[in-house]
């Protein structure tokens, strides 16, 4: 089991905000047109850098939520974090037409394409669903039937990012399975959970899959990733197939 900590040779470039879409009370999607469009793979991320007139700079990494099949414009789902300088700028200042600096794509470990095979298990906490929705969208764009199960944890139902889209994929009946767990309110579906991820939940989710997952992708806060990874190891999932990514301020 390992985290994504790759180096990158990508150069900084300008990108223009072309669209802003509110996803939840705390998460907004920003659609960016890079001045030098680039190819990327589902699960990769970009660095974003803000520069003040006095030379002060703030930098943050964000997973790409869009999928390569959608074209040149990339989507970043940015959560408003307390004391987060970059997220505060996007939520309070940024408007359509503004330019920011970014570089990417970054990451060669936390990625999946349909050619990599399945089934796969995705586990996301909060805005950690961003790189996972890229994988799910990629699967749909490729018209793949690869079995995927997404276990998605949030505090309340109104904090579920991309909820309507994920439910649409879930109802397609083509091998994508969505399981939700809400930690601060009851779930409306019997197949979902109302608690934090724990070993019993992981065992239940694994039993829903058609066979042992070929790979597992876990993204969320440090505490979330640690809990999920420990539960996976406890369920005898080989550490070698568990790929993790963590976010913070």
Short mmCIF file of N, CA, C and O in Angstrom, two decimals, residues 29-78:
data_model
loop_
_atom_site.label_atom_id
_atom_site.label_comp_id
_atom_site.label_asym_id
_atom_site.label_seq_id
_atom_site.Cartn_x
_atom_site.Cartn_y
_atom_site.Cartn_z
N UNK A 29 -17.41 23.40 -8.51
CA UNK A 29 -16.60 22.95 -9.64
C UNK A 29 -16.17 24.15 -10.47
O UNK A 29 -17.00 24.99 -10.84
N UNK A 30 -14.88 24.22 -10.76
CA UNK A 30 -14.32 25.25 -11.63
C UNK A 30 -13.81 24.57 -12.88
O UNK A 30 -13.01 23.63 -12.80
N UNK A 31 -14.27 25.06 -14.04
CA UNK A 31 -13.86 24.51 -15.32
C UNK A 31 -12.80 25.43 -15.91
O UNK A 31 -13.02 26.64 -16.05
N UNK A 32 -11.65 24.86 -16.24
CA UNK A 32 -10.48 25.63 -16.65
C UNK A 32 -10.03 25.26 -18.06
O UNK A 32 -9.92 24.07 -18.39
N UNK A 33 -9.74 26.28 -18.85
CA UNK A 33 -9.18 26.08 -20.19
C UNK A 33 -7.70 26.40 -20.13
O UNK A 33 -7.29 27.56 -20.05
N UNK A 34 -6.83 25.38 -20.14
CA UNK A 34 -5.39 25.64 -20.13
C UNK A 34 -4.95 26.35 -21.41
O UNK A 34 -5.48 26.08 -22.49
N UNK A 35 -3.97 27.24 -21.29
CA UNK A 35 -3.44 27.89 -22.49
C UNK A 35 -2.69 26.89 -23.36
O UNK A 35 -2.60 27.07 -24.58
N UNK A 36 -2.16 25.84 -22.73
CA UNK A 36 -1.51 24.76 -23.46
C UNK A 36 -2.19 23.45 -23.05
O UNK A 36 -1.76 22.82 -22.08
N UNK A 37 -3.25 23.05 -23.73
CA UNK A 37 -3.99 21.84 -23.35
C UNK A 37 -3.08 20.62 -23.25
O UNK A 37 -2.08 20.51 -23.98
N UNK A 38 -3.42 19.71 -22.37
CA UNK A 38 -2.59 18.53 -22.15
C UNK A 38 -3.46 17.29 -22.00
O UNK A 38 -4.62 17.35 -21.59
N UNK A 39 -2.87 16.15 -22.33
CA UNK A 39 -3.54 14.87 -22.12
C UNK A 39 -3.31 14.43 -20.67
O UNK A 39 -2.29 14.73 -20.07
N UNK A 40 -4.29 13.73 -20.12
CA UNK A 40 -4.14 13.22 -18.75
C UNK A 40 -4.91 11.91 -18.64
O UNK A 40 -5.67 11.53 -19.53
N UNK A 41 -4.70 11.23 -17.51
CA UNK A 41 -5.39 9.97 -17.26
C UNK A 41 -6.24 10.09 -16.00
O UNK A 41 -5.90 10.86 -15.09
N UNK A 42 -7.35 9.35 -15.93
CA UNK A 42 -8.24 9.44 -14.77
C UNK A 42 -7.49 9.14 -13.46
O UNK A 42 -6.84 8.10 -13.34
N UNK A 43 -7.59 10.06 -12.52
CA UNK A 43 -6.92 9.92 -11.23
C UNK A 43 -5.78 10.89 -11.04
O UNK A 43 -5.32 11.10 -9.92
N UNK A 44 -5.32 11.50 -12.12
CA UNK A 44 -4.21 12.45 -12.00
C UNK A 44 -4.70 13.79 -11.43
O UNK A 44 -5.90 14.05 -11.34
N UNK A 45 -3.75 14.63 -11.04
CA UNK A 45 -4.09 15.93 -10.47
C UNK A 45 -3.22 17.03 -11.07
O UNK A 45 -2.30 16.77 -11.84
N UNK A 46 -3.54 18.26 -10.70
CA UNK A 46 -2.75 19.42 -11.11
C UNK A 46 -2.40 20.23 -9.88
O UNK A 46 -3.07 20.15 -8.84
N UNK A 47 -1.33 21.00 -9.97
CA UNK A 47 -1.00 22.00 -8.96
C UNK A 47 -1.56 23.34 -9.40
O UNK A 47 -1.48 23.69 -10.59
N UNK A 48 -2.13 24.08 -8.48
CA UNK A 48 -2.64 25.42 -8.74
C UNK A 48 -1.83 26.40 -7.90
O UNK A 48 -1.58 26.15 -6.72
N UNK A 49 -1.41 27.51 -8.52
CA UNK A 49 -0.59 28.50 -7.80
C UNK A 49 -1.22 29.89 -7.96
O UNK A 49 -1.57 30.31 -9.06
N UNK A 50 -1.33 30.58 -6.83
CA UNK A 50 -1.82 31.96 -6.81
C UNK A 50 -0.67 32.87 -6.41
O UNK A 50 0.10 32.54 -5.50
N UNK A 51 -0.55 34.02 -7.08
CA UNK A 51 0.54 34.96 -6.80
C UNK A 51 -0.05 36.33 -6.48
O UNK A 51 -0.87 36.86 -7.24
N UNK A 52 0.38 36.91 -5.36
CA UNK A 52 -0.06 38.24 -4.96
C UNK A 52 0.88 39.29 -5.55
O UNK A 52 2.03 38.97 -5.92
N UNK A 53 0.43 40.56 -5.67
CA UNK A 53 1.28 41.61 -6.22
C UNK A 53 2.61 41.78 -5.47
O UNK A 53 3.61 42.19 -6.06
N UNK A 54 2.63 41.45 -4.17
CA UNK A 54 3.86 41.61 -3.39
C UNK A 54 4.81 40.42 -3.54
O UNK A 54 5.85 40.35 -2.88
N UNK A 55 4.42 39.45 -4.39
CA UNK A 55 5.28 38.29 -4.62
C UNK A 55 4.92 37.06 -3.81
O UNK A 55 5.46 35.98 -4.06
N UNK A 56 4.02 37.21 -2.84
CA UNK A 56 3.61 36.06 -2.03
C UNK A 56 2.86 35.05 -2.90
O UNK A 56 2.03 35.43 -3.74
N UNK A 57 3.14 33.76 -2.71
CA UNK A 57 2.49 32.72 -3.50
C UNK A 57 1.89 31.65 -2.59
O UNK A 57 2.41 31.36 -1.51
N UNK A 58 0.77 31.13 -3.03
CA UNK A 58 0.13 30.00 -2.34
C UNK A 58 -0.15 28.93 -3.37
O UNK A 58 -0.53 29.22 -4.51
N UNK A 59 0.06 27.68 -2.99
CA UNK A 59 -0.03 26.57 -3.94
C UNK A 59 -0.84 25.43 -3.33
O UNK A 59 -0.78 25.18 -2.13
N UNK A 60 -1.58 24.73 -4.17
CA UNK A 60 -2.43 23.63 -3.71
C UNK A 60 -2.59 22.63 -4.84
O UNK A 60 -2.61 23.00 -6.01
N UNK A 61 -2.72 21.35 -4.51
CA UNK A 61 -2.96 20.31 -5.50
C UNK A 61 -4.43 19.93 -5.52
O UNK A 61 -5.05 19.79 -4.45
N UNK A 62 -4.99 19.75 -6.72
CA UNK A 62 -6.38 19.34 -6.86
C UNK A 62 -6.48 18.22 -7.89
O UNK A 62 -5.91 18.31 -8.98
N UNK A 63 -7.23 17.19 -7.54
CA UNK A 63 -7.48 16.11 -8.49
C UNK A 63 -8.37 16.59 -9.62
O UNK A 63 -9.25 17.44 -9.42
N UNK A 64 -8.16 16.04 -10.80
CA UNK A 64 -8.99 16.37 -11.96
C UNK A 64 -10.25 15.52 -11.90
O UNK A 64 -10.18 14.29 -11.87
N UNK A 65 -11.41 16.18 -11.87
CA UNK A 65 -12.67 15.45 -11.79
C UNK A 65 -13.22 15.08 -13.16
O UNK A 65 -14.00 14.13 -13.28
N UNK A 66 -12.85 15.84 -14.17
CA UNK A 66 -13.31 15.53 -15.53
C UNK A 66 -12.56 14.30 -16.05
O UNK A 66 -11.65 13.78 -15.40
N UNK A 67 -12.98 13.86 -17.22
CA UNK A 67 -12.32 12.70 -17.82
C UNK A 67 -11.73 13.10 -19.17
O UNK A 67 -12.22 14.04 -19.80
N UNK A 68 -10.65 12.47 -19.62
CA UNK A 68 -9.98 12.88 -20.86
C UNK A 68 -10.91 12.97 -22.06
O UNK A 68 -10.70 13.81 -22.94
N UNK A 69 -11.94 12.14 -22.08
CA UNK A 69 -12.84 12.13 -23.23
C UNK A 69 -13.68 13.41 -23.34
O UNK A 69 -14.30 13.66 -24.37
N UNK A 70 -13.68 14.23 -22.29
CA UNK A 70 -14.50 15.45 -22.31
C UNK A 70 -13.83 16.61 -23.03
O UNK A 70 -14.45 17.65 -23.21
N UNK A 71 -12.57 16.48 -23.44
CA UNK A 71 -11.92 17.53 -24.19
C UNK A 71 -10.86 18.28 -23.40
O UNK A 71 -10.36 17.80 -22.38
N UNK A 72 -10.52 19.48 -23.87
CA UNK A 72 -9.40 20.23 -23.31
C UNK A 72 -9.69 20.83 -21.94
O UNK A 72 -8.78 21.00 -21.12
N UNK A 73 -10.93 21.20 -21.68
CA UNK A 73 -11.27 21.86 -20.42
C UNK A 73 -11.27 20.85 -19.29
O UNK A 73 -11.83 19.76 -19.40
N UNK A 74 -10.62 21.21 -18.18
CA UNK A 74 -10.56 20.32 -17.03
C UNK A 74 -11.43 20.87 -15.90
O UNK A 74 -11.61 22.08 -15.76
N UNK A 75 -11.98 19.96 -15.11
CA UNK A 75 -12.84 20.33 -13.99
C UNK A 75 -12.13 20.03 -12.68
O UNK A 75 -11.63 18.93 -12.46
N UNK A 76 -12.11 21.02 -11.79
CA UNK A 76 -11.60 20.85 -10.44
C UNK A 76 -12.74 21.10 -9.46
O UNK A 76 -13.39 22.15 -9.51
N UNK A 77 -13.02 20.15 -8.59
CA UNK A 77 -14.06 20.30 -7.57
C UNK A 77 -13.36 20.77 -6.29
O UNK A 77 -12.68 20.00 -5.62
N UNK A 78 -13.53 22.05 -5.96
CA UNK A 78 -12.75 22.68 -4.89
C UNK A 78 -13.62 22.89 -3.66
O UNK A 78 -14.64 23.59 -3.72
#
